[in-house]
Structure formats: structure tokens, C-alpha cells
Amino acid sequence: MTNKKGASIKWLLNKMVFSFALAIFGSWGLMVFHLEEIEALNNLIEGNDMYAFYIDMVLRTLTFLGFFMSVYYYVMLRPRLKRVAELVGDRW
């Protein structure tokens, strides 16, 4: 079941899952990055604050991009799933 652009339910679901995984990866990366017990990260950012800024911005971008992309794909997927439920019933 595809729309005019050819986006199937499976494709949208795969994109939504990938986006959600991207958001989780970014948020876990932020959490690990802000732990001060990891010596390798402390040695990396100790001399240069720009490294810390770049890493922080990349991880925040991944988190927000993944979250908003997953919301977008969920919004795109929901009407298609409703239509499938109407066509074949609730037991599919």
C-alpha cells in the first residue's frame, strides 16, 4: 500500500524506527559525554573547549533531529494504519 510518492507502510515504519534510534543514540551520547568519570573524554576536551562544543552540538543535533523525524514519520504513518484497519478490520 503506497501513496502518490510511493511511500509504503514498511518504509515509513523503518524510517520512524531509525529516527527513534537516532534520538536514543544522541541522548545516550549526551549523557555519557557529560559524565566526568570517563578519563578518555576528559583528556580529549581538557585542553580545548572547542572539542567539547563540537561534540555537544553534534549529539544535541542528533537527538533533536531524530526526535522530530520520528514524530514526522509517526504522523505520516498513522492515517495509513487507520485506513488499513478500516479495510481489513482490527485483526490484521
PDB file of N, CA, C and O in Angstrom, residues 3-9 11-23 63-81:
ATOM      1  N   ASN A   3       1.450   5.515  -1.242  1.00  0.00           N
ATOM      2  CA  ASN A   3       0.758   6.748  -1.588  1.00  0.00           C
ATOM      3  C   ASN A   3       1.275   7.250  -2.936  1.00  0.00           C
ATOM      4  O   ASN A   3       1.939   6.518  -3.662  1.00  0.00           O
ATOM      5  N   LYS A   4       0.982   8.495  -3.299  1.00  0.00           N
ATOM      6  CA  LYS A   4       1.387   9.028  -4.589  1.00  0.00           C
ATOM      7  C   LYS A   4       2.900   9.076  -4.743  1.00  0.00           C
ATOM      8  O   LYS A   4       3.426   8.927  -5.831  1.00  0.00           O
ATOM      9  N   LYS A   5       3.606   9.285  -3.665  1.00  0.00           N
ATOM     10  CA  LYS A   5       5.061   9.350  -3.715  1.00  0.00           C
ATOM     11  C   LYS A   5       5.700   7.960  -3.658  1.00  0.00           C
ATOM     12  O   LYS A   5       6.900   7.835  -3.807  1.00  0.00           O
ATOM     13  N   GLY A   6       4.924   6.941  -3.388  1.00  0.00           N
ATOM     14  CA  GLY A   6       5.454   5.587  -3.327  1.00  0.00           C
ATOM     15  C   GLY A   6       5.946   5.183  -1.954  1.00  0.00           C
ATOM     16  O   GLY A   6       6.711   4.241  -1.826  1.00  0.00           O
ATOM     17  N   ALA A   7       5.542   5.877  -0.905  1.00  0.00           N
ATOM     18  CA  ALA A   7       5.969   5.561   0.450  1.00  0.00           C
ATOM     19  C   ALA A   7       5.071   4.472   1.019  1.00  0.00           C
ATOM     20  O   ALA A   7       3.883   4.686   1.231  1.00  0.00           O
ATOM     21  N   SER A   8       5.627   3.313   1.253  1.00  0.00           N
ATOM     22  CA  SER A   8       4.844   2.218   1.813  1.00  0.00           C
ATOM     23  C   SER A   8       4.845   2.285   3.336  1.00  0.00           C
ATOM     24  O   SER A   8       5.617   3.029   3.947  1.00  0.00           O
ATOM     25  N   ILE A   9       3.988   1.491   3.919  1.00  0.00           N
ATOM     26  CA  ILE A   9       3.905   1.435   5.383  1.00  0.00           C
ATOM     27  C   ILE A   9       5.216   0.908   5.959  1.00  0.00           C
ATOM     28  O   ILE A   9       5.714   1.424   6.954  1.00  0.00           O
ATOM     29  N   TRP A  11       8.219   1.122   4.654  1.00  0.00           N
ATOM     30  CA  TRP A  11       9.260   2.137   4.521  1.00  0.00           C
ATOM     31  C   TRP A  11       9.121   3.203   5.604  1.00  0.00           C
ATOM     32  O   TRP A  11      10.114   3.604   6.221  1.00  0.00           O
ATOM     33  N   LEU A  12       7.889   3.672   5.833  1.00  0.00           N
ATOM     34  CA  LEU A  12       7.664   4.679   6.866  1.00  0.00           C
ATOM     35  C   LEU A  12       7.987   4.141   8.258  1.00  0.00           C
ATOM     36  O   LEU A  12       8.562   4.855   9.084  1.00  0.00           O
ATOM     37  N   LEU A  13       7.622   2.888   8.508  1.00  0.00           N
ATOM     38  CA  LEU A  13       7.924   2.295   9.803  1.00  0.00           C
ATOM     39  C   LEU A  13       9.427   2.161  10.005  1.00  0.00           C
ATOM     40  O   LEU A  13       9.942   2.460  11.094  1.00  0.00           O
ATOM     41  N   ASN A  14      10.147   1.737   8.981  1.00  0.00           N
ATOM     42  CA  ASN A  14      11.603   1.630   9.084  1.00  0.00           C
ATOM     43  C   ASN A  14      12.246   2.989   9.335  1.00  0.00           C
ATOM     44  O   ASN A  14      13.173   3.111  10.145  1.00  0.00           O
ATOM     45  N   LYS A  15      11.775   4.017   8.651  1.00  0.00           N
ATOM     46  CA  LYS A  15      12.298   5.367   8.862  1.00  0.00           C
ATOM     47  C   LYS A  15      11.996   5.865  10.276  1.00  0.00           C
ATOM     48  O   LYS A  15      12.819   6.520  10.903  1.00  0.00           O
ATOM     49  N   MET A  16      10.798   5.569  10.772  1.00  0.00           N
ATOM     50  CA  MET A  16      10.432   6.001  12.109  1.00  0.00           C
ATOM     51  C   MET A  16      11.299   5.305  13.156  1.00  0.00           C
ATOM     52  O   MET A  16      11.786   5.945  14.093  1.00  0.00           O
ATOM     53  N   VAL A  17      11.523   4.022  12.989  1.00  0.00           N
ATOM     54  CA  VAL A  17      12.361   3.277  13.939  1.00  0.00           C
ATOM     55  C   VAL A  17      13.800   3.788  13.886  1.00  0.00           C
ATOM     56  O   VAL A  17      14.446   3.975  14.929  1.00  0.00           O
ATOM     57  N   PHE A  18      14.325   4.048  12.685  1.00  0.00           N
ATOM     58  CA  PHE A  18      15.680   4.588  12.562  1.00  0.00           C
ATOM     59  C   PHE A  18      15.784   5.950  13.231  1.00  0.00           C
ATOM     60  O   PHE A  18      16.760   6.231  13.941  1.00  0.00           O
ATOM     61  N   SER A  19      14.800   6.801  13.037  1.00  0.00           N
ATOM     62  CA  SER A  19      14.816   8.134  13.643  1.00  0.00           C
ATOM     63  C   SER A  19      14.742   8.053  15.163  1.00  0.00           C
ATOM     64  O   SER A  19      15.436   8.787  15.868  1.00  0.00           O
ATOM     65  N   PHE A  20      13.916   7.151  15.659  1.00  0.00           N
ATOM     66  CA  PHE A  20      13.817   6.966  17.107  1.00  0.00           C
ATOM     67  C   PHE A  20      15.136   6.444  17.674  1.00  0.00           C
ATOM     68  O   PHE A  20      15.592   6.897  18.723  1.00  0.00           O
ATOM     69  N   ALA A  21      15.778   5.514  16.962  1.00  0.00           N
ATOM     70  CA  ALA A  21      17.084   5.002  17.400  1.00  0.00           C
ATOM     71  C   ALA A  21      18.132   6.108  17.372  1.00  0.00           C
ATOM     72  O   ALA A  21      19.011   6.174  18.254  1.00  0.00           O
ATOM     73  N   LEU A  22      18.055   6.988  16.394  1.00  0.00           N
ATOM     74  CA  LEU A  22      18.977   8.114  16.316  1.00  0.00           C
ATOM     75  C   LEU A  22      18.805   9.047  17.512  1.00  0.00           C
ATOM     76  O   LEU A  22      19.793   9.507  18.091  1.00  0.00           O
ATOM     77  N   ALA A  23      17.569   9.290  17.893  1.00  0.00           N
ATOM     78  CA  ALA A  23      17.299  10.143  19.058  1.00  0.00           C
ATOM     79  C   ALA A  23      17.816   9.492  20.339  1.00  0.00           C
ATOM     80  O   ALA A  23      18.398  10.168  21.190  1.00  0.00           O
ATOM     81  N   THR A  63      20.008  14.189  18.568  1.00  0.00           N
ATOM     82  CA  THR A  63      18.869  13.946  19.447  1.00  0.00           C
ATOM     83  C   THR A  63      17.618  14.648  18.933  1.00  0.00           C
ATOM     84  O   THR A  63      16.562  14.021  18.776  1.00  0.00           O
ATOM     85  N   PHE A  64      17.713  15.934  18.672  1.00  0.00           N
ATOM     86  CA  PHE A  64      16.539  16.679  18.228  1.00  0.00           C
ATOM     87  C   PHE A  64      16.096  16.277  16.831  1.00  0.00           C
ATOM     88  O   PHE A  64      14.902  16.158  16.556  1.00  0.00           O
ATOM     89  N   LEU A  65      17.049  16.067  15.940  1.00  0.00           N
ATOM     90  CA  LEU A  65      16.696  15.651  14.590  1.00  0.00           C
ATOM     91  C   LEU A  65      15.998  14.293  14.608  1.00  0.00           C
ATOM     92  O   LEU A  65      14.973  14.103  13.952  1.00  0.00           O
ATOM     93  N   GLY A  66      16.540  13.349  15.373  1.00  0.00           N
ATOM     94  CA  GLY A  66      15.918  12.035  15.470  1.00  0.00           C
ATOM     95  C   GLY A  66      14.533  12.092  16.077  1.00  0.00           C
ATOM     96  O   GLY A  66      13.605  11.423  15.609  1.00  0.00           O
ATOM     97  N   PHE A  67      14.364  12.915  17.099  1.00  0.00           N
ATOM     98  CA  PHE A  67      13.053  13.015  17.739  1.00  0.00           C
ATOM     99  C   PHE A  67      12.011  13.606  16.789  1.00  0.00           C
ATOM    100  O   PHE A  67      10.925  13.051  16.616  1.00  0.00           O
ATOM    101  N   PHE A  68      12.349  14.728  16.175  1.00  0.00           N
ATOM    102  CA  PHE A  68      11.367  15.369  15.302  1.00  0.00           C
ATOM    103  C   PHE A  68      11.114  14.565  14.030  1.00  0.00           C
ATOM    104  O   PHE A  68      10.001  14.560  13.508  1.00  0.00           O
ATOM    105  N   MET A  69      12.117  13.865  13.532  1.00  0.00           N
ATOM    106  CA  MET A  69      11.896  12.998  12.378  1.00  0.00           C
ATOM    107  C   MET A  69      10.983  11.833  12.739  1.00  0.00           C
ATOM    108  O   MET A  69      10.128  11.437  11.945  1.00  0.00           O
ATOM    109  N   SER A  70      11.164  11.266  13.928  1.00  0.00           N
ATOM    110  CA  SER A  70      10.297  10.157  14.329  1.00  0.00           C
ATOM    111  C   SER A  70       8.859  10.630  14.523  1.00  0.00           C
ATOM    112  O   SER A  70       7.920   9.924  14.171  1.00  0.00           O
ATOM    113  N   VAL A  71       8.662  11.827  15.044  1.00  0.00           N
ATOM    114  CA  VAL A  71       7.312  12.381  15.162  1.00  0.00           C
ATOM    115  C   VAL A  71       6.713  12.602  13.777  1.00  0.00           C
ATOM    116  O   VAL A  71       5.544  12.283  13.529  1.00  0.00           O
ATOM    117  N   TYR A  72       7.512  13.114  12.848  1.00  0.00           N
ATOM    118  CA  TYR A  72       7.039  13.339  11.485  1.00  0.00           C
ATOM    119  C   TYR A  72       6.617  12.029  10.825  1.00  0.00           C
ATOM    120  O   TYR A  72       5.540  11.948  10.220  1.00  0.00           O
ATOM    121  N   TYR A  73       7.448  11.002  10.933  1.00  0.00           N
ATOM    122  CA  TYR A  73       7.099   9.726  10.314  1.00  0.00           C
ATOM    123  C   TYR A  73       5.912   9.063  11.001  1.00  0.00           C
ATOM    124  O   TYR A  73       5.127   8.368  10.367  1.00  0.00           O
ATOM    125  N   TYR A  74       5.751   9.294  12.300  1.00  0.00           N
ATOM    126  CA  TYR A  74       4.578   8.773  13.000  1.00  0.00           C
ATOM    127  C   TYR A  74       3.305   9.438  12.472  1.00  0.00           C
ATOM    128  O   TYR A  74       2.296   8.772  12.251  1.00  0.00           O
ATOM    129  N   VAL A  75       3.369  10.751  12.264  1.00  0.00           N
ATOM    130  CA  VAL A  75       2.217  11.475  11.730  1.00  0.00           C
ATOM    131  C   VAL A  75       1.899  10.998  10.316  1.00  0.00           C
ATOM    132  O   VAL A  75       0.729  10.886   9.932  1.00  0.00           O
ATOM    133  N   MET A  76       2.916  10.698   9.527  1.00  0.00           N
ATOM    134  CA  MET A  76       2.701  10.202   8.170  1.00  0.00           C
ATOM    135  C   MET A  76       2.163   8.768   8.169  1.00  0.00           C
ATOM    136  O   MET A  76       1.399   8.386   7.287  1.00  0.00           O
ATOM    137  N   LEU A  77       2.544   7.985   9.152  1.00  0.00           N
ATOM    138  CA  LEU A  77       2.170   6.574   9.210  1.00  0.00           C
ATOM    139  C   LEU A  77       0.772   6.355   9.774  1.00  0.00           C
ATOM    140  O   LEU A  77       0.065   5.429   9.362  1.00  0.00           O
ATOM    141  N   ARG A  78       0.352   7.191  10.678  1.00  0.00           N
ATOM    142  CA  ARG A  78      -0.907   6.981  11.384  1.00  0.00           C
ATOM    143  C   ARG A  78      -2.135   6.904  10.468  1.00  0.00           C
ATOM    144  O   ARG A  78      -2.943   5.986  10.616  1.00  0.00           O
ATOM    145  N   PRO A  79      -2.322   7.809   9.499  1.00  0.00           N
ATOM    146  CA  PRO A  79      -3.507   7.685   8.630  1.00  0.00           C
ATOM    147  C   PRO A  79      -3.498   6.414   7.789  1.00  0.00           C
ATOM    148  O   PRO A  79      -4.551   5.835   7.522  1.00  0.00           O
ATOM    149  N   ARG A  80      -2.327   5.967   7.397  1.00  0.00           N
ATOM    150  CA  ARG A  80      -2.245   4.744   6.601  1.00  0.00           C
ATOM    151  C   ARG A  80      -2.652   3.528   7.420  1.00  0.00           C
ATOM    152  O   ARG A  80      -3.334   2.634   6.927  1.00  0.00           O
ATOM    153  N   LEU A  81      -2.227   3.508   8.669  1.00  0.00           N
ATOM    154  CA  LEU A  81      -2.622   2.392   9.531  1.00  0.00           C
ATOM    155  C   LEU A  81      -4.114   2.422   9.840  1.00  0.00           C
ATOM    156  O   LEU A  81      -4.748   1.368   9.945  1.00  0.00           O
TER     157      LEU A  81
END
